[in-house]
mmCIF file of C-alpha atoms in Angstrom:
data_model
loop_
_atom_site.group_PDB
_atom_site.id
_atom_site.type_symbol
_atom_site.label_atom_id
_atom_site.label_comp_id
_atom_site.label_asym_id
_atom_site.label_seq_id
_atom_site.Cartn_x
_atom_site.Cartn_y
_atom_site.Cartn_z
ATOM 1 C CA MET A 1 0.000 0.000 0.000
ATOM 2 C CA ASP A 2 1.669 3.272 -1.006
ATOM 3 C CA GLY A 3 1.538 6.411 1.088
ATOM 4 C CA SER A 4 -1.084 8.286 -0.854
ATOM 5 C CA ILE A 5 -3.479 5.375 -0.852
ATOM 6 C CA ARG A 6 -3.000 4.841 2.885
ATOM 7 C CA THR A 7 -3.576 8.544 3.597
ATOM 8 C CA GLU A 8 -6.690 8.641 1.438
ATOM 9 C CA ARG A 9 -7.940 5.442 3.001
ATOM 10 C CA VAL A 10 -7.408 6.759 6.517
ATOM 11 C CA VAL A 11 -9.154 10.044 5.698
ATOM 12 C CA LEU A 12 -12.174 8.133 4.395
ATOM 13 C CA LEU A 13 -12.179 5.651 7.276
ATOM 14 C CA GLY A 14 -12.295 8.443 9.837
ATOM 15 C CA LEU A 15 -14.098 11.041 7.740
ATOM 16 C CA VAL A 16 -17.018 11.814 10.084
ATOM 17 C CA THR A 17 -14.692 12.218 13.076
ATOM 18 C CA LEU A 18 -12.216 14.212 11.014
ATOM 19 C CA LEU A 19 -14.896 16.620 9.809
ATOM 20 C CA GLY A 20 -16.856 17.012 13.013
ATOM 21 C CA ALA A 21 -14.347 16.753 15.835
ATOM 22 C CA THR A 22 -11.451 18.905 14.668
ATOM 23 C CA VAL A 23 -12.772 22.385 15.335
ATOM 24 C CA THR A 24 -10.126 22.763 18.065
ATOM 25 C CA VAL A 25 -7.027 20.803 19.077
ATOM 26 C CA VAL A 26 -8.647 19.776 22.369
ATOM 27 C CA THR A 27 -11.650 18.351 20.519
ATOM 28 C CA ALA A 28 -9.330 16.451 18.191
ATOM 29 C CA VAL A 29 -7.410 15.014 21.150
ATOM 30 C CA ALA A 30 -10.691 13.963 22.786
ATOM 31 C CA ALA A 31 -11.902 12.380 19.539
ATOM 32 C CA LEU A 32 -8.630 10.518 19.116
ATOM 33 C CA ALA A 33 -8.721 9.239 22.687
ATOM 34 C CA ILE A 34 -12.337 8.086 22.439
ATOM 35 C CA SER A 35 -11.812 6.469 19.023
ATOM 36 C CA ALA A 36 -8.684 4.689 20.264
ATOM 37 C CA ALA A 37 -10.457 3.463 23.400
ATOM 38 C CA ALA A 38 -13.342 2.150 21.294
ATOM 39 C CA ALA A 39 -10.928 0.533 18.842
ATOM 40 C CA LEU A 40 -9.004 -1.249 21.605
ATOM 41 C CA VAL A 41 -12.155 -2.676 23.163
ATOM 42 C CA VAL A 42 -13.607 -3.597 19.758
ATOM 43 C CA CYS A 43 -10.349 -5.354 18.812
ATOM 44 C CA GLY A 44 -10.424 -7.296 22.086
ATOM 45 C CA ILE A 45 -14.014 -8.391 21.571
ATOM 46 C CA GLY A 46 -13.313 -9.107 17.902
ATOM 47 C CA ARG A 47 -10.561 -11.469 19.022
ATOM 48 C CA ILE A 48 -12.993 -13.327 21.280
ATOM 49 C CA LEU A 49 -15.826 -13.309 18.738
ATOM 50 C CA ARG A 50 -13.863 -14.713 15.837
ATOM 51 C CA PRO A 51 -15.789 -15.586 12.658
ATOM 52 C CA SER A 52 -17.107 -19.120 13.086
ATOM 53 C CA GLU A 53 -20.116 -21.287 12.360
ATOM 54 C CA LYS A 54 -21.550 -20.520 15.792
ATOM 55 C CA VAL A 55 -21.379 -16.728 15.438
ATOM 56 C CA SER A 56 -22.690 -15.345 12.163
ATOM 57 C CA ASP A 57 -21.002 -12.335 10.601
ATOM 58 C CA ALA A 58 -24.119 -10.193 11.084
ATOM 59 C CA VAL A 59 -24.294 -10.958 14.811
ATOM 60 C CA ARG A 60 -20.562 -10.420 15.248
ATOM 61 C CA TRP A 61 -20.527 -7.021 13.560
ATOM 62 C CA SER A 62 -23.736 -5.970 15.345
ATOM 63 C CA VAL A 63 -22.085 -6.713 18.692
ATOM 64 C CA LEU A 64 -18.922 -4.855 17.691
ATOM 65 C CA LEU A 65 -20.860 -1.799 16.492
ATOM 66 C CA THR A 66 -22.984 -1.751 19.633
ATOM 67 C CA VAL A 67 -19.900 -1.899 21.829
ATOM 68 C CA GLY A 68 -18.110 0.801 19.811
ATOM 69 C CA PHE A 69 -21.100 3.119 19.985
ATOM 70 C CA GLY A 70 -21.651 2.368 23.672
ATOM 71 C CA ILE A 71 -18.115 3.451 24.521
ATOM 72 C CA SER A 72 -18.253 6.694 22.571
ATOM 73 C CA TRP A 73 -21.800 7.413 23.829
ATOM 74 C CA ILE A 74 -20.522 7.277 27.414
ATOM 75 C CA LEU A 75 -17.125 8.920 26.902
ATOM 76 C CA GLY A 76 -18.307 11.685 24.524
ATOM 77 C CA PRO A 77 -20.217 13.797 27.070
ATOM 78 C CA LEU A 78 -17.560 13.092 29.750
ATOM 79 C CA ALA A 79 -14.946 14.796 27.570
ATOM 80 C CA SER A 80 -16.627 18.166 28.077
ATOM 81 C CA TYR A 81 -16.086 17.834 31.843
ATOM 82 C CA VAL A 82 -12.383 17.209 31.357
ATOM 83 C CA ALA A 83 -11.607 19.752 28.647
ATOM 84 C CA PRO A 84 -13.325 22.715 26.957
ATOM 85 C CA VAL A 85 -15.064 20.895 24.100
ATOM 86 C CA PRO A 86 -17.545 22.937 22.019
ATOM 87 C CA GLU A 87 -21.119 21.738 22.560
ATOM 88 C CA ARG A 88 -21.605 21.023 18.854
ATOM 89 C CA ALA A 89 -18.617 18.654 18.834
ATOM 90 C CA VAL A 90 -20.078 16.373 21.514
ATOM 91 C CA LEU A 91 -22.329 14.764 18.873
ATOM 92 C CA PHE A 92 -19.257 13.761 16.872
ATOM 93 C CA LEU A 93 -17.441 12.510 19.939
ATOM 94 C CA GLN A 94 -20.471 10.324 20.640
ATOM 95 C CA LEU A 95 -20.389 9.082 17.045
ATOM 96 C CA SER A 96 -16.615 8.539 16.914
ATOM 97 C CA GLY A 97 -17.083 4.962 18.125
ATOM 98 C CA VAL A 98 -18.887 3.977 14.928
ATOM 99 C CA ALA A 99 -16.355 5.457 12.497
ATOM 100 C CA PRO A 100 -14.987 2.698 10.237
ATOM 101 C CA ILE A 101 -11.421 3.407 11.441
ATOM 102 C CA VAL A 102 -12.403 1.905 14.809
ATOM 103 C CA TYR A 103 -13.171 -1.428 13.116
ATOM 104 C CA TYR A 104 -10.235 -1.356 10.697
ATOM 105 C CA GLY A 105 -8.043 -3.503 12.958
ATOM 106 C CA VAL A 106 -10.708 -6.206 13.194
ATOM 107 C CA ALA A 107 -11.293 -6.113 9.443
ATOM 108 C CA ARG A 108 -7.574 -6.269 8.689
ATOM 109 C CA ARG A 109 -7.113 -9.229 11.033
ATOM 110 C CA ASP A 110 -10.023 -11.049 9.386
ATOM 111 C CA GLY A 111 -8.576 -10.417 5.929
ATOM 112 C CA ALA A 112 -4.824 -10.670 6.563
ATOM 113 C CA GLY A 113 -2.785 -13.825 6.383
ATOM 114 C CA SER A 114 -1.224 -13.274 9.793
ATOM 115 C CA ASP A 115 -1.988 -11.340 12.970
ATOM 116 C CA GLY A 116 1.395 -9.617 12.748
ATOM 117 C CA ASP A 117 0.786 -8.037 9.321
ATOM 118 C CA ALA A 118 -2.656 -6.843 10.375
ATOM 119 C CA ARG A 119 -1.328 -5.380 13.623
ATOM 120 C CA VAL A 120 1.455 -3.449 11.896
ATOM 121 C CA ASP A 121 -0.851 -2.131 9.192
ATOM 122 C CA SER A 122 -3.508 -1.113 11.733
ATOM 123 C CA LEU A 123 -0.966 0.639 13.937
ATOM 124 C CA ARG A 124 0.480 2.560 10.988
ATOM 125 C CA SER A 125 -3.012 3.624 9.953
ATOM 126 C CA TRP A 126 -3.831 4.701 13.505
ATOM 127 C CA VAL A 127 -0.644 6.746 13.818
ATOM 128 C CA LEU A 128 -1.455 8.435 10.522
ATOM 129 C CA PHE A 129 -5.047 9.014 11.646
ATOM 130 C CA GLY A 130 -3.786 10.622 14.857
ATOM 131 C CA VAL A 131 -1.415 12.910 12.962
ATOM 132 C CA ILE A 132 -4.126 13.911 10.491
ATOM 133 C CA LEU A 133 -6.698 14.491 13.242
ATOM 134 C CA LEU A 134 -4.408 16.588 15.432
ATOM 135 C CA GLY A 135 -2.934 18.463 12.462
ATOM 136 C CA THR A 136 -6.387 19.305 11.160
ATOM 137 C CA GLY A 137 -7.477 20.406 14.637
ATOM 138 C CA LEU A 138 -4.417 22.632 14.939
ATOM 139 C CA VAL A 139 -4.855 24.272 11.533
ATOM 140 C CA ARG A 140 -8.583 24.797 12.022
ATOM 141 C CA GLU A 141 -8.143 26.276 15.491
ATOM 142 C CA VAL A 142 -5.273 28.571 14.510
ATOM 143 C CA PHE A 143 -6.910 29.896 11.363
ATOM 144 C CA GLY A 144 -10.542 29.661 12.492
ATOM 145 C CA ARG A 145 -10.217 31.038 16.031
ATOM 146 C CA GLY A 146 -6.747 32.514 16.209
ATOM 147 C CA THR A 147 -5.891 30.359 19.210
ATOM 148 C CA ILE A 148 -3.858 27.283 20.126
ATOM 149 C CA LEU A 149 -5.335 25.201 22.955
ATOM 150 C CA GLY A 150 -7.585 28.178 23.710
ATOM 151 C CA TYR A 151 -4.776 30.738 24.046
ATOM 152 C CA LEU A 152 -4.838 33.729 21.716
ATOM 153 C CA ILE A 153 -1.916 33.819 19.320
ATOM 154 C CA ILE A 154 -3.189 36.219 16.696
ATOM 155 C CA THR A 155 -3.381 39.785 17.909
ATOM 156 C CA GLY A 156 -3.231 43.231 16.401
ATOM 157 C CA TYR A 157 -4.792 43.494 12.962
ATOM 158 C CA ALA A 158 -5.140 39.791 12.217
ATOM 159 C CA ILE A 159 -8.726 38.561 11.975
ATOM 160 C CA PRO A 160 -9.292 34.777 12.203
ATOM 161 C CA ALA A 161 -10.843 33.210 9.099
ATOM 162 C CA ASP A 162 -14.084 32.076 10.698
ATOM 163 C CA PHE A 163 -14.921 29.715 7.837
ATOM 164 C CA MET A 164 -12.096 27.402 8.908
ATOM 165 C CA GLY A 165 -14.078 26.587 12.024
ATOM 166 C CA SER A 166 -17.236 25.927 9.981
ATOM 167 C CA PRO A 167 -18.140 22.874 7.837
ATOM 168 C CA VAL A 168 -16.502 24.636 4.879
ATOM 169 C CA GLY A 169 -13.088 24.521 6.543
ATOM 170 C CA ALA A 170 -13.575 20.909 7.565
ATOM 171 C CA PHE A 171 -14.214 19.773 3.981
ATOM 172 C CA LEU A 172 -11.418 21.975 2.621
ATOM 173 C CA MET A 173 -8.945 20.397 5.023
ATOM 174 C CA ALA A 174 -10.041 16.842 4.190
ATOM 175 C CA GLY A 175 -9.863 17.556 0.448
ATOM 176 C CA ALA A 176 -6.487 19.262 0.793
ATOM 177 C CA ILE A 177 -5.017 16.308 2.726
ATOM 178 C CA VAL A 178 -6.175 13.806 0.109
ATOM 179 C CA LEU A 179 -4.924 15.968 -2.746
ATOM 180 C CA ALA A 180 -1.583 16.678 -1.047
ATOM 181 C CA ALA A 181 -1.033 12.959 -0.446
ATOM 182 C CA ARG A 182 -1.746 12.231 -4.092
ATOM 183 C CA LEU A 183 0.590 14.987 -5.274
ATOM 184 C CA LEU A 184 3.557 13.614 -3.344
ATOM 185 C CA PRO A 185 6.305 12.638 -5.772
ATOM 186 C CA GLY A 186 6.470 8.987 -6.719
ATOM 187 C CA GLN A 187 2.831 8.186 -6.014
ATOM 188 C CA ARG A 188 0.896 6.141 -8.541
ATOM 189 C CA ILE A 189 -2.784 6.891 -8.823
ATOM 190 C CA GLU A 190 -5.210 4.607 -10.578
ATOM 191 C CA ALA A 191 -6.692 5.764 -13.876
ATOM 192 C CA GLU A 192 -10.021 6.523 -12.230
ATOM 193 C CA GLY A 193 -8.283 8.249 -9.362
ATOM 194 C CA GLY A 194 -8.739 7.343 -5.752
ATOM 195 C CA VAL A 195 -8.400 4.337 -3.510
ATOM 196 C CA HIS A 196 -9.773 0.864 -4.042
ATOM 197 C CA GLU A 197 -13.369 0.917 -2.836
ATOM 198 C CA MET B 1 -42.423 30.860 10.121
ATOM 199 C CA SER B 2 -43.811 28.050 12.295
ATOM 200 C CA GLU B 3 -41.563 25.829 14.390
ATOM 201 C CA VAL B 4 -42.475 22.802 12.268
ATOM 202 C CA THR B 5 -41.540 24.528 9.016
ATOM 203 C CA ARG B 6 -38.309 25.722 10.588
ATOM 204 C CA ALA B 7 -37.482 22.179 11.775
ATOM 205 C CA PHE B 8 -38.033 20.886 8.224
ATOM 206 C CA LEU B 9 -35.918 23.569 6.549
ATOM 207 C CA ASP B 10 -33.202 23.313 9.190
ATOM 208 C CA GLY B 11 -33.019 19.545 8.696
ATOM 209 C CA MET B 12 -32.738 19.942 4.946
ATOM 210 C CA LEU B 13 -30.417 22.956 4.746
ATOM 211 C CA LEU B 14 -28.802 24.380 7.898
ATOM 212 C CA LYS B 15 -28.439 20.941 9.485
ATOM 213 C CA ASN B 16 -28.088 18.994 6.270
ATOM 214 C CA PRO B 17 -26.849 15.538 7.311
ATOM 215 C CA VAL B 18 -24.167 15.458 4.617
ATOM 216 C CA PHE B 19 -22.790 18.975 4.268
ATOM 217 C CA MET B 20 -23.500 20.549 7.638
ATOM 218 C CA THR B 21 -23.666 17.883 10.331
ATOM 219 C CA PHE B 22 -21.424 15.419 8.434
ATOM 220 C CA THR B 23 -23.160 12.302 9.726
ATOM 221 C CA GLY B 24 -23.949 11.105 6.191
ATOM 222 C CA ALA B 25 -20.821 12.581 4.592
ATOM 223 C CA LEU B 26 -18.932 9.307 4.206
ATOM 224 C CA LEU B 27 -21.916 7.390 2.818
ATOM 225 C CA ALA B 28 -22.713 10.120 0.298
ATOM 226 C CA ALA B 29 -19.060 10.573 -0.635
ATOM 227 C CA VAL B 30 -18.253 6.958 -1.485
ATOM 228 C CA ILE B 31 -21.463 5.172 -2.553
ATOM 229 C CA PRO B 32 -23.034 7.149 -5.436
ATOM 230 C CA ARG B 33 -21.278 6.508 -8.746
ATOM 231 C CA SER B 34 -23.336 8.637 -11.098
ATOM 232 C CA ALA B 35 -26.420 10.842 -11.108
ATOM 233 C CA ARG B 36 -28.516 8.429 -13.142
ATOM 234 C CA THR B 37 -27.776 5.412 -10.977
ATOM 235 C CA SER B 38 -28.124 7.356 -7.734
ATOM 236 C CA TRP B 39 -31.823 8.172 -7.810
ATOM 237 C CA ALA B 40 -33.141 4.803 -6.701
ATOM 238 C CA PRO B 41 -30.541 4.172 -3.950
ATOM 239 C CA ALA B 42 -30.953 7.753 -2.725
ATOM 240 C CA ALA B 43 -34.705 7.222 -2.457
ATOM 241 C CA ARG B 44 -34.233 3.953 -0.560
ATOM 242 C CA TYR B 45 -31.740 5.459 1.871
ATOM 243 C CA SER B 46 -33.929 8.523 2.405
ATOM 244 C CA VAL B 47 -37.090 6.555 3.130
ATOM 245 C CA VAL B 48 -35.284 4.248 5.558
ATOM 246 C CA PHE B 49 -33.539 7.212 7.221
ATOM 247 C CA PHE B 50 -36.894 8.979 7.569
ATOM 248 C CA PHE B 51 -38.589 6.097 9.365
ATOM 249 C CA ALA B 52 -35.502 5.375 11.475
ATOM 250 C CA ALA B 53 -35.296 9.016 12.539
ATOM 251 C CA LEU B 54 -39.025 9.119 13.216
ATOM 252 C CA LEU B 55 -38.918 5.980 15.347
ATOM 253 C CA GLY B 56 -35.673 6.804 17.129
ATOM 254 C CA GLY B 57 -36.593 10.462 17.670
ATOM 255 C CA ALA B 58 -40.069 9.720 18.970
ATOM 256 C CA LEU B 59 -38.935 6.895 21.264
ATOM 257 C CA ALA B 60 -35.966 8.877 22.576
ATOM 258 C CA ASN B 61 -38.327 11.626 23.712
ATOM 259 C CA SER B 62 -40.721 9.245 25.449
ATOM 260 C CA LEU B 63 -38.409 6.685 27.078
ATOM 261 C CA SER B 64 -36.005 6.930 29.974
ATOM 262 C CA SER B 65 -32.619 8.376 29.004
ATOM 263 C CA ALA B 66 -30.839 5.122 29.928
ATOM 264 C CA LEU B 67 -32.682 3.334 27.123
ATOM 265 C CA VAL B 68 -32.027 5.964 24.471
ATOM 266 C CA PRO B 69 -28.683 4.594 23.159
ATOM 267 C CA LEU B 70 -30.189 1.114 22.945
ATOM 268 C CA VAL B 71 -33.120 2.488 20.959
ATOM 269 C CA PHE B 72 -30.759 4.292 18.593
ATOM 270 C CA VAL B 73 -28.556 1.243 18.058
ATOM 271 C CA GLY B 74 -31.518 -1.121 17.693
ATOM 272 C CA THR B 75 -33.227 1.142 15.176
ATOM 273 C CA SER B 76 -29.982 1.538 13.233
ATOM 274 C CA LEU B 77 -29.320 -2.189 13.027
ATOM 275 C CA VAL B 78 -32.890 -2.924 11.927
ATOM 276 C CA SER B 79 -32.636 -0.129 9.341
ATOM 277 C CA VAL B 80 -29.428 -1.628 7.982
ATOM 278 C CA LEU B 81 -31.213 -4.974 7.637
ATOM 279 C CA VAL B 82 -34.016 -3.244 5.739
ATOM 280 C CA LEU B 83 -31.510 -1.494 3.483
ATOM 281 C CA ARG B 84 -29.749 -4.769 2.775
ATOM 282 C CA HIS B 85 -33.118 -6.362 2.010
ATOM 283 C CA LEU B 86 -33.728 -3.534 -0.463
ATOM 284 C CA GLY B 87 -30.453 -4.348 -2.208
ATOM 285 C CA GLU B 88 -28.233 -1.657 -0.705
ATOM 286 C CA LEU B 89 -24.999 -1.982 1.302
ATOM 287 C CA SER B 90 -24.178 -5.430 -0.008
ATOM 288 C CA GLY B 91 -20.578 -6.586 -0.158
ATOM 289 C CA GLU B 92 -17.599 -5.094 1.592
ATOM 290 C CA TRP B 93 -15.994 -1.685 1.877
ATOM 291 C CA MET B 94 -12.313 -1.629 2.815
ATOM 292 C CA GLY B 95 -12.476 -5.140 4.208
ATOM 293 C CA MET B 96 -15.496 -4.629 6.447
ATOM 294 C CA PRO B 97 -19.225 -4.993 5.758
ATOM 295 C CA ALA B 98 -20.475 -2.057 3.681
ATOM 296 C CA ALA B 99 -23.311 -1.717 6.187
ATOM 297 C CA ILE B 100 -20.884 0.076 8.484
ATOM 298 C CA LEU B 101 -21.164 3.120 6.205
ATOM 299 C CA ALA B 102 -24.825 3.606 7.135
ATOM 300 C CA ILE B 103 -24.471 3.293 10.906
ATOM 301 C CA ALA B 104 -23.097 6.798 11.550
ATOM 302 C CA PRO B 105 -25.786 8.565 9.471
ATOM 303 C CA LEU B 106 -28.534 6.469 11.020
ATOM 304 C CA LEU B 107 -27.366 7.150 14.573
ATOM 305 C CA GLY B 108 -26.535 10.790 13.871
ATOM 306 C CA ILE B 109 -29.864 11.608 12.245
ATOM 307 C CA GLN B 110 -31.757 9.989 15.115
ATOM 308 C CA MET B 111 -29.742 11.956 17.665
ATOM 309 C CA LEU B 112 -30.324 15.217 15.801
ATOM 310 C CA VAL B 113 -34.021 14.578 15.172
ATOM 311 C CA ALA B 114 -34.590 13.677 18.825
ATOM 312 C CA GLN B 115 -33.553 17.243 19.698
ATOM 313 C CA ALA B 116 -36.573 18.581 17.795
ATOM 314 C CA GLY B 117 -38.764 17.966 20.843
ATOM 315 C CA GLU B 118 -42.467 17.574 20.052
ATOM 316 C CA PHE B 119 -43.696 14.899 17.667
ATOM 317 C CA ALA B 120 -44.588 17.357 14.897
ATOM 318 C CA GLY B 121 -41.066 18.738 15.066
ATOM 319 C CA VAL B 122 -39.613 15.229 15.003
ATOM 320 C CA VAL B 123 -41.614 14.394 11.864
ATOM 321 C CA ALA B 124 -40.609 17.640 10.161
ATOM 322 C CA SER B 125 -36.950 17.278 11.132
ATOM 323 C CA ALA B 126 -36.880 13.643 9.995
ATOM 324 C CA GLY B 127 -38.439 14.685 6.671
ATOM 325 C CA GLY B 128 -35.980 17.550 6.220
ATOM 326 C CA ASN B 129 -32.966 15.390 7.008
ATOM 327 C CA SER B 130 -34.132 12.636 4.658
ATOM 328 C CA LEU B 131 -34.817 15.040 1.804
ATOM 329 C CA GLY B 132 -31.503 16.794 2.431
ATOM 330 C CA PHE B 133 -29.677 13.477 2.295
ATOM 331 C CA PHE B 134 -31.508 12.500 -0.909
ATOM 332 C CA LEU B 135 -30.462 15.688 -2.684
ATOM 333 C CA ALA B 136 -26.869 15.506 -1.452
ATOM 334 C CA PHE B 137 -26.545 11.868 -2.502
ATOM 335 C CA VAL B 138 -27.691 12.548 -6.070
ATOM 336 C CA LEU B 139 -25.607 15.724 -6.358
ATOM 337 C CA LEU B 140 -22.454 13.976 -5.198
ATOM 338 C CA GLY B 141 -23.142 11.093 -7.580
ATOM 339 C CA ALA B 142 -23.277 13.587 -10.434
ATOM 340 C CA ILE B 143 -20.071 15.269 -9.280
ATOM 341 C CA ARG B 144 -18.196 11.976 -8.942
ATOM 342 C CA GLU B 145 -19.328 10.898 -12.411
ATOM 343 C CA THR B 146 -18.365 14.233 -13.971
ATOM 344 C CA SER B 147 -14.974 14.140 -12.313
ATOM 345 C CA ARG B 148 -14.367 10.530 -13.380
ATOM 346 C CA ILE B 149 -15.067 11.145 -17.061
ATOM 347 C CA SER B 150 -13.308 14.503 -17.204
ATOM 348 C CA GLU B 151 -9.993 14.933 -18.976
ATOM 349 C CA ALA B 152 -8.245 16.065 -15.805
ATOM 350 C CA LYS B 153 -5.190 14.201 -14.535
ATOM 351 C CA PRO B 154 -6.112 11.153 -12.432
ATOM 352 C CA VAL B 155 -4.551 12.745 -9.373
ATOM 353 C CA PHE B 156 -7.324 15.353 -9.254
ATOM 354 C CA LYS B 157 -10.224 13.006 -9.943
ATOM 355 C CA THR B 158 -12.977 11.668 -7.638
ATOM 356 C CA ASN B 159 -12.278 11.998 -3.896
ATOM 357 C CA PRO B 160 -10.521 15.405 -3.827
ATOM 358 C CA VAL B 161 -13.115 16.839 -6.189
ATOM 359 C CA VAL B 162 -15.965 15.357 -4.143
ATOM 360 C CA LEU B 163 -14.543 16.748 -0.882
ATOM 361 C CA PHE B 164 -13.889 20.221 -2.307
ATOM 362 C CA SER B 165 -17.386 20.196 -3.840
ATOM 363 C CA MET B 166 -18.801 19.376 -0.427
ATOM 364 C CA ALA B 167 -17.000 22.451 0.906
ATOM 365 C CA VAL B 168 -18.690 24.577 -1.755
ATOM 366 C CA PHE B 169 -22.117 23.141 -0.925
ATOM 367 C CA ALA B 170 -21.472 23.754 2.766
ATOM 368 C CA LEU B 171 -20.554 27.339 1.934
ATOM 369 C CA ALA B 172 -23.843 27.754 0.084
ATOM 370 C CA LEU B 173 -25.864 26.257 2.952
ATOM 371 C CA VAL B 174 -24.166 28.388 5.604
ATOM 372 C CA GLY B 175 -25.794 31.381 3.918
ATOM 373 C CA PHE B 176 -29.364 30.330 4.763
ATOM 374 C CA ILE B 177 -31.054 32.139 7.631
ATOM 375 C CA PHE B 178 -34.638 31.435 8.680
ATOM 376 C CA TRP B 179 -36.611 33.597 11.053
#
């Protein structure tokens, strides 16, 4: 898997979280923590509930999705007690447990030849997801609010570009990341463009 | 403007589930392939989303708060089964069941619709969200198709174009004010 395809894949896997929970760095950190917690628990349960004749695929994935959502449903509102998370972002924190990135490890382990390959690939994807999430949160907070972690950094005549904090900025960032990854030298893009879907 | 009308218009425009509240962004970004082939799936998704939002929203407002997440999850899983029965979400997406794409929009729309309060508001909000999703789905199908058949370099095609187009639609929707 080359870099551009992995980046594009990770952006799509965590798209809802990336768009909704990156309005500030603190929100992005909370989203990353909740997603990672959900992913760890889901991976653990996925290991116990391995595909077999006794457990159908539908039941297995229903259990995994319920657990993932349950974790983010509980942890999402708690985040606002720990850190200053905008009220609008709580919805996305509560939904971060059902983002496909949370289930990527389980899916990779089901599809990979060995546990080791799946673990390495999942970890790389998660590291990339963390970097993208935090980077997007940083850029959106700096340009959209003029702050970093809530502290004002832009003073004088600078006026924050409010649209970066709005849905417009979220989509622009996601599109820019995908395009930048594709434009990296040495990347091969399919004729149609985009990742395998 | 009445509260019901406002709930409908908000659901469709200011709280559009694809461009403004993002819950359906992934589904609408990756599933539709072209405008012509998107109409029927968009209609199926919208109808199922409407009834899921109606059921989830209405039950969430009448049951104890401890049961609300179970209602949302149960409604979402049943809705996915219905969608699969209708021929949608079959196969896999990135190694996992394609049904996973519909879980976030189903849960998100229910959570948003439940905030509408009274039953009339829930119905209007569910209708607005469903119609908003329908329109976004078809529009993004058309954009993906246009980008795919364009003479641009492959590096610019499909996903970047779809995401930047979503930014433009979001910009247009931000401009709506109802009072």
